[in-house]
mmCIF file of C-alpha atoms in Angstrom:
data_model
loop_
_atom_site.group_PDB
_atom_site.id
_atom_site.type_symbol
_atom_site.label_atom_id
_atom_site.label_comp_id
_atom_site.label_asym_id
_atom_site.label_seq_id
_atom_site.Cartn_x
_atom_site.Cartn_y
_atom_site.Cartn_z
ATOM 1 C CA MET A 966 59.899 -81.843 3.873
ATOM 2 C CA VAL A 967 60.947 -78.331 4.844
ATOM 3 C CA ASP A 968 64.158 -78.074 6.831
ATOM 4 C CA LYS A 969 63.227 -76.192 10.003
ATOM 5 C CA LYS A 970 66.592 -74.537 10.435
ATOM 6 C CA ALA A 971 66.756 -73.396 6.815
ATOM 7 C CA TYR A 972 63.172 -72.182 7.090
ATOM 8 C CA LEU A 973 64.045 -70.149 10.182
ATOM 9 C CA PHE A 974 67.039 -68.612 8.452
ATOM 10 C CA ALA A 975 64.867 -67.801 5.443
ATOM 11 C CA CYS A 976 62.372 -66.056 7.726
ATOM 12 C CA VAL A 977 65.068 -64.016 9.419
ATOM 13 C CA ARG A 978 66.736 -63.195 6.111
ATOM 14 C CA ASN A 979 63.449 -62.059 4.549
ATOM 15 C CA ALA A 980 62.653 -59.967 7.593
ATOM 16 C CA ALA A 981 66.098 -58.362 7.400
ATOM 17 C CA LEU A 982 65.694 -57.683 3.670
ATOM 18 C CA ASN A 983 62.264 -56.151 4.200
ATOM 19 C CA ASP A 984 63.653 -54.056 6.972
ATOM 20 C CA SER A 985 66.550 -52.820 4.891
ATOM 21 C CA LYS A 986 64.142 -51.854 2.083
ATOM 22 C CA LEU A 987 62.673 -49.264 4.368
ATOM 23 C CA GLY A 988 65.664 -46.992 3.968
ATOM 24 C CA ASP A 989 64.598 -44.479 6.552
ATOM 25 C CA ARG A 990 64.740 -47.149 9.215
ATOM 26 C CA ASN A 991 68.352 -48.050 8.500
ATOM 27 C CA THR A 992 70.720 -47.203 11.262
ATOM 28 C CA PRO A 993 74.392 -47.295 10.434
ATOM 29 C CA LEU A 994 76.423 -49.601 12.628
ATOM 30 C CA GLU A 995 78.900 -48.058 14.969
ATOM 31 C CA PRO A 996 82.226 -48.304 13.131
ATOM 32 C CA ASP A 997 84.025 -49.741 16.150
ATOM 33 C CA SER A 998 81.254 -51.904 17.583
ATOM 34 C CA ALA A 999 82.290 -55.529 17.869
ATOM 35 C CA TRP A 1000 80.528 -58.187 15.840
ATOM 36 C CA PHE A 1001 82.104 -61.126 17.685
ATOM 37 C CA ARG A 1002 83.209 -62.180 21.107
ATOM 38 C CA PRO A 1003 86.833 -63.086 20.375
ATOM 39 C CA PRO A 1004 88.581 -66.096 21.918
ATOM 40 C CA ASP A 1005 91.268 -65.300 24.499
ATOM 41 C CA ARG A 1006 90.499 -61.581 24.260
ATOM 42 C CA ASP A 1007 91.921 -61.481 20.762
ATOM 43 C CA TYR A 1008 90.448 -58.085 19.952
ATOM 44 C CA THR A 1009 92.874 -57.492 17.123
ATOM 45 C CA GLY A 1010 91.787 -60.743 15.546
ATOM 46 C CA GLU A 1011 88.141 -59.701 15.958
ATOM 47 C CA GLN A 1012 88.842 -56.360 14.298
ATOM 48 C CA ASN A 1013 90.688 -58.060 11.432
ATOM 49 C CA LEU A 1014 87.898 -60.557 10.971
ATOM 50 C CA ARG A 1015 85.277 -57.830 10.965
ATOM 51 C CA ARG A 1016 87.140 -55.758 8.393
ATOM 52 C CA ALA A 1017 87.813 -58.810 6.244
ATOM 53 C CA LEU A 1018 84.136 -59.727 6.327
ATOM 54 C CA GLU A 1019 83.155 -56.170 5.489
ATOM 55 C CA ALA A 1020 85.440 -56.306 2.464
ATOM 56 C CA LEU A 1021 83.744 -59.420 1.074
ATOM 57 C CA PRO A 1022 81.032 -59.111 -1.585
ATOM 58 C CA ASN A 1023 77.558 -59.504 -0.142
ATOM 59 C CA GLU A 1024 76.800 -62.880 -1.712
ATOM 60 C CA GLN A 1025 80.079 -64.374 -0.463
ATOM 61 C CA ARG A 1026 79.625 -62.900 3.004
ATOM 62 C CA GLN A 1027 76.125 -64.375 3.205
ATOM 63 C CA VAL A 1028 77.378 -67.864 2.405
ATOM 64 C CA MET A 1029 80.310 -67.513 4.791
ATOM 65 C CA VAL A 1030 78.164 -66.361 7.707
ATOM 66 C CA LEU A 1031 75.498 -68.991 7.095
ATOM 67 C CA HIS A 1032 78.020 -71.814 6.893
ATOM 68 C CA ILE A 1033 80.475 -70.860 9.637
ATOM 69 C CA TRP A 1034 78.291 -69.187 12.249
ATOM 70 C CA GLY A 1035 74.837 -70.347 11.145
ATOM 71 C CA GLU A 1036 76.142 -73.895 10.872
ATOM 72 C CA LEU A 1037 74.033 -74.573 7.782
ATOM 73 C CA THR A 1038 75.134 -77.137 5.225
ATOM 74 C CA PHE A 1039 75.697 -76.129 1.618
ATOM 75 C CA SER A 1040 72.498 -77.950 0.723
ATOM 76 C CA GLN A 1041 70.522 -75.933 3.247
ATOM 77 C CA ILE A 1042 72.122 -72.695 2.057
ATOM 78 C CA SER A 1043 71.337 -73.535 -1.546
ATOM 79 C CA ASP A 1044 67.676 -74.060 -0.584
ATOM 80 C CA LEU A 1045 67.662 -70.866 1.376
ATOM 81 C CA LEU A 1046 69.204 -68.669 -1.310
ATOM 82 C CA GLY A 1047 67.699 -70.473 -4.274
ATOM 83 C CA LEU A 1048 71.118 -71.321 -5.717
ATOM 84 C CA SER A 1049 72.747 -74.558 -6.744
ATOM 85 C CA SER A 1050 74.965 -76.304 -4.212
ATOM 86 C CA ASN A 1051 77.934 -75.870 -6.546
ATOM 87 C CA THR A 1052 77.453 -72.112 -6.654
ATOM 88 C CA VAL A 1053 77.221 -72.012 -2.881
ATOM 89 C CA ALA A 1054 80.339 -74.125 -2.455
ATOM 90 C CA SER A 1055 82.205 -72.000 -4.964
ATOM 91 C CA ARG A 1056 81.230 -68.769 -3.234
ATOM 92 C CA TYR A 1057 82.277 -70.234 0.059
ATOM 93 C CA ARG A 1058 85.709 -71.259 -1.236
ATOM 94 C CA TYR A 1059 86.326 -67.794 -2.686
ATOM 95 C CA ALA A 1060 85.145 -66.154 0.511
ATOM 96 C CA LEU A 1061 87.283 -68.364 2.712
ATOM 97 C CA ALA A 1062 90.374 -67.679 0.639
ATOM 98 C CA LYS A 1063 89.779 -63.942 0.611
ATOM 99 C CA LEU A 1064 89.118 -63.892 4.310
ATOM 100 C CA ARG A 1065 92.264 -65.815 5.112
ATOM 101 C CA ASP A 1066 94.404 -63.670 2.837
ATOM 102 C CA SER A 1067 92.912 -60.517 4.211
ATOM 103 C CA MET A 1068 93.232 -61.480 7.870
ATOM 104 C CA PHE A 1069 96.701 -62.964 7.789
ATOM 105 C CA ALA A 1070 98.093 -60.380 5.408
ATOM 106 C CA LYS A 1071 96.944 -57.754 7.897
ATOM 107 C CA GLU A 1072 98.335 -59.618 10.860
ATOM 108 C CA ASN A 1073 101.652 -60.250 9.126
ATOM 109 C CA SER A 1074 101.963 -56.635 8.056
ATOM 110 C CA CYS A 1075 101.241 -55.564 11.639
ATOM 111 C CA ALA A 1076 103.838 -58.015 12.936
ATOM 112 C CA ASN A 1077 106.482 -56.842 10.458
ATOM 113 C CA SER A 1078 105.984 -53.159 11.168
ATOM 114 C CA MET B 558 101.176 -66.376 12.295
ATOM 115 C CA PRO B 559 101.353 -69.299 9.887
ATOM 116 C CA THR B 560 98.703 -69.599 7.192
ATOM 117 C CA LEU B 561 96.150 -72.238 8.182
ATOM 118 C CA ASP B 562 94.613 -74.799 5.904
ATOM 119 C CA ASP B 563 90.855 -74.642 5.257
ATOM 120 C CA GLU B 564 89.874 -76.937 8.084
ATOM 121 C CA HIS B 565 91.949 -75.190 10.704
ATOM 122 C CA PHE B 566 90.964 -71.774 9.451
ATOM 123 C CA GLU B 567 87.292 -72.719 9.729
ATOM 124 C CA ALA B 568 87.890 -73.933 13.268
ATOM 125 C CA TYR B 569 89.693 -70.690 14.047
ATOM 126 C CA LEU B 570 86.779 -68.633 12.679
ATOM 127 C CA LYS B 571 84.247 -70.630 14.694
ATOM 128 C CA GLN B 572 86.008 -69.586 17.887
ATOM 129 C CA PHE B 573 84.648 -66.089 17.286
ATOM 130 C CA ARG B 574 81.127 -66.117 18.595
ATOM 131 C CA PRO B 575 78.732 -63.563 17.121
ATOM 132 C CA CYS B 576 77.471 -60.917 19.530
ATOM 133 C CA VAL B 577 73.762 -61.005 20.267
ATOM 134 C CA PRO B 578 72.176 -58.401 17.984
ATOM 135 C CA GLU B 579 70.037 -55.619 19.315
ATOM 136 C CA PRO B 580 66.310 -56.063 18.800
ATOM 137 C CA LEU B 581 64.843 -54.627 15.629
ATOM 138 C CA PRO B 582 63.400 -51.144 16.046
ATOM 139 C CA ALA B 583 59.724 -51.059 16.885
ATOM 140 C CA VAL B 584 57.151 -49.815 14.405
ATOM 141 C CA GLU B 585 57.867 -46.184 13.653
ATOM 142 C CA PRO B 586 55.506 -43.520 15.003
ATOM 143 C CA ARG B 587 54.791 -42.406 11.398
ATOM 144 C CA HIS B 588 53.461 -45.853 10.526
ATOM 145 C CA ARG B 589 51.590 -46.041 13.801
ATOM 146 C CA ALA B 590 50.056 -42.629 13.188
ATOM 147 C CA ARG B 591 49.013 -43.711 9.701
ATOM 148 C CA ARG B 592 47.439 -46.872 11.088
ATOM 149 C CA VAL B 593 45.630 -44.865 13.768
ATOM 150 C CA PHE B 594 44.421 -42.426 11.103
ATOM 151 C CA ILE B 595 43.048 -45.254 8.949
ATOM 152 C CA LEU B 596 41.340 -46.860 11.944
ATOM 153 C CA GLY B 597 39.921 -43.487 12.956
ATOM 154 C CA ALA B 598 38.583 -42.896 9.459
ATOM 155 C CA TRP B 599 36.859 -46.274 9.461
ATOM 156 C CA ALA B 600 35.414 -45.643 12.913
ATOM 157 C CA THR B 601 34.161 -42.198 11.861
ATOM 158 C CA ALA B 602 32.556 -43.652 8.752
ATOM 159 C CA ALA B 603 30.872 -46.363 10.818
ATOM 160 C CA VAL B 604 29.544 -43.820 13.325
ATOM 161 C CA ALA B 605 28.307 -41.578 10.495
ATOM 162 C CA ILE B 606 26.467 -44.495 8.905
ATOM 163 C CA LEU B 607 24.894 -45.399 12.256
ATOM 164 C CA VAL B 608 23.796 -41.798 12.886
ATOM 165 C CA LEU B 609 22.356 -41.471 9.380
ATOM 166 C CA GLY B 610 20.510 -44.751 9.802
ATOM 167 C CA ALA B 611 19.103 -43.669 13.155
ATOM 168 C CA LEU B 612 18.030 -40.305 11.732
ATOM 169 C CA THR B 613 16.362 -41.930 8.732
ATOM 170 C CA LEU B 614 14.542 -44.365 10.992
ATOM 171 C CA HIS B 615 13.461 -41.551 13.303
ATOM 172 C CA ILE B 616 12.131 -39.417 10.434
ATOM 173 C CA HIS B 617 10.320 -42.387 8.914
ATOM 174 C CA THR B 618 8.749 -43.292 12.274
ATOM 175 C CA ASN B 619 7.633 -39.692 12.788
ATOM 176 C CA ARG B 620 6.030 -39.566 9.340
ATOM 177 C CA VAL B 621 4.154 -42.774 10.008
ATOM 178 C CA ARG B 622 3.000 -41.425 13.365
ATOM 179 C CA VAL B 623 1.821 -38.136 11.822
ATOM 180 C CA ALA B 624 0.021 -40.010 9.065
ATOM 181 C CA GLU B 625 -1.676 -42.188 11.650
ATOM 182 C CA THR B 626 -2.663 -39.134 13.710
ATOM 183 C CA ILE B 627 -4.026 -37.405 10.627
ATOM 184 C CA GLY B 628 -5.864 -40.575 9.707
ATOM 185 C CA ASN B 629 -7.396 -40.776 13.155
ATOM 186 C CA ALA B 630 -8.168 -37.081 13.262
ATOM 187 C CA GLY B 631 -9.694 -36.921 9.822
ATOM 188 C CA THR B 632 -12.931 -38.683 10.700
ATOM 189 C CA PRO B 633 -16.171 -36.690 10.511
ATOM 190 C CA GLU B 634 -16.705 -37.145 14.249
ATOM 191 C CA PHE B 635 -13.644 -35.043 14.834
ATOM 192 C CA PHE B 636 -15.472 -32.021 13.549
ATOM 193 C CA GLN B 637 -18.563 -32.654 15.603
ATOM 194 C CA ASP B 638 -16.873 -31.740 18.860
ATOM 195 C CA SER B 639 -16.350 -28.207 19.957
ATOM 196 C CA GLN B 640 -12.620 -28.013 19.215
ATOM 197 C CA PRO B 641 -11.638 -24.843 17.354
ATOM 198 C CA LEU B 642 -10.580 -25.204 13.752
ATOM 199 C CA THR B 643 -6.835 -25.428 13.346
ATOM 200 C CA MET B 644 -4.476 -25.833 10.411
ATOM 201 C CA ARG B 645 -3.941 -29.417 11.478
ATOM 202 C CA SER B 646 -7.594 -30.290 11.478
ATOM 203 C CA ALA B 647 -8.052 -28.420 8.190
ATOM 204 C CA ASN B 648 -5.178 -30.354 6.646
ATOM 205 C CA ALA B 649 -6.611 -33.593 7.987
ATOM 206 C CA LEU B 650 -9.958 -32.767 6.536
ATOM 207 C CA MET B 651 -8.395 -31.867 3.194
ATOM 208 C CA ALA B 652 -6.534 -35.146 3.182
ATOM 209 C CA LYS B 653 -9.631 -37.161 3.963
ATOM 210 C CA ALA B 654 -12.310 -35.291 2.098
ATOM 211 C CA PRO B 655 -13.320 -36.742 -1.261
ATOM 212 C CA SER B 656 -13.357 -33.280 -2.855
ATOM 213 C CA PHE B 657 -12.551 -29.700 -2.065
ATOM 214 C CA LYS B 658 -16.233 -28.780 -2.136
ATOM 215 C CA THR B 659 -17.040 -31.423 0.438
ATOM 216 C CA MET B 660 -14.306 -30.144 2.667
ATOM 217 C CA VAL B 661 -15.547 -26.567 2.490
ATOM 218 C CA ASP B 662 -19.091 -27.768 3.170
ATOM 219 C CA ASP B 663 -17.886 -29.705 6.186
ATOM 220 C CA MET B 664 -16.097 -26.680 7.524
ATOM 221 C CA ALA B 665 -19.108 -24.459 6.973
ATOM 222 C CA PHE B 666 -21.411 -26.968 8.614
ATOM 223 C CA ARG B 667 -19.035 -27.268 11.527
ATOM 224 C CA SER B 668 -18.791 -23.498 11.997
ATOM 225 C CA GLN B 669 -22.522 -23.378 12.464
ATOM 226 C CA THR B 670 -22.536 -26.111 15.032
ATOM 227 C CA VAL B 671 -19.840 -24.692 17.242
ATOM 228 C CA PRO B 672 -21.640 -23.166 20.237
ATOM 229 C CA LEU B 673 -20.665 -19.577 20.883
ATOM 230 C CA PRO B 674 -20.017 -18.298 24.394
ATOM 231 C CA LYS B 675 -22.736 -16.192 26.024
ATOM 232 C CA GLY B 676 -22.831 -12.587 24.855
ATOM 233 C CA LYS B 677 -20.885 -13.370 21.652
ATOM 234 C CA ARG B 678 -22.253 -13.487 18.181
ATOM 235 C CA SER B 679 -21.036 -15.246 15.125
ATOM 236 C CA ALA B 680 -19.457 -12.902 12.595
ATOM 237 C CA VAL B 681 -20.821 -15.076 9.824
ATOM 238 C CA GLY B 682 -24.270 -14.903 11.347
ATOM 239 C CA VAL B 683 -24.139 -11.108 11.689
ATOM 240 C CA LEU B 684 -22.881 -10.684 8.150
ATOM 241 C CA GLY B 685 -25.598 -13.038 6.940
ATOM 242 C CA LYS B 686 -28.347 -10.937 8.531
ATOM 243 C CA GLU B 687 -26.913 -7.591 7.459
ATOM 244 C CA LYS B 688 -28.271 -6.124 4.258
ATOM 245 C CA ILE B 689 -25.406 -4.873 2.272
ATOM 246 C CA LYS B 690 -26.076 -2.278 -0.331
ATOM 247 C CA LEU B 691 -23.971 -2.686 -3.384
#
């Protein structure tokens, strides 16, 4: 039986991929436009998160976004991306570690300076 | 800020709610223009086919009508009235006559039967009476 949520994500992902293939329709994002509504007006945290996500490789960022903000399980993500659950879990672990290092290294360096 | 373990870091990340994305751009005018062009081409082709069909039907109907008229006009009775000889009646006669000789005979016979107005004489009759010296 097809998982409805995973199916919906697959639809949106395919639509986004098709859209990005049409290069002339790509519009660059505003460099300072927010991706998230931060908790407690933590705009610095939002900026750090955005930059850390931008720095991730595409495949790791996909898994991270689908798991954290899409609230998909690894099994659903593996169906969606056509990967094994182990690969998905591995990508997620790498992404989470990189994100944490990137965000807190930045915050700590800001705090020290 | 202390480094969080995985669980707490995940919870921290989930506090950031993604902004609602802007809607995808609508179909570009270039694509729309191409679609309109293709539709227009199909419509033009359809209209052209309809016009050609109508013209063909019209021409065919006219031919049938002319053939019927010629068929009706080509009867021997047609030449017994006092109508003047025309290309149409000559053509009809040629189409209906079994041979060229018969057609010429019919025409000659008809020319003799056509009554001439008062005071007029038939050129054929005059020439027939005149003695020509060769």
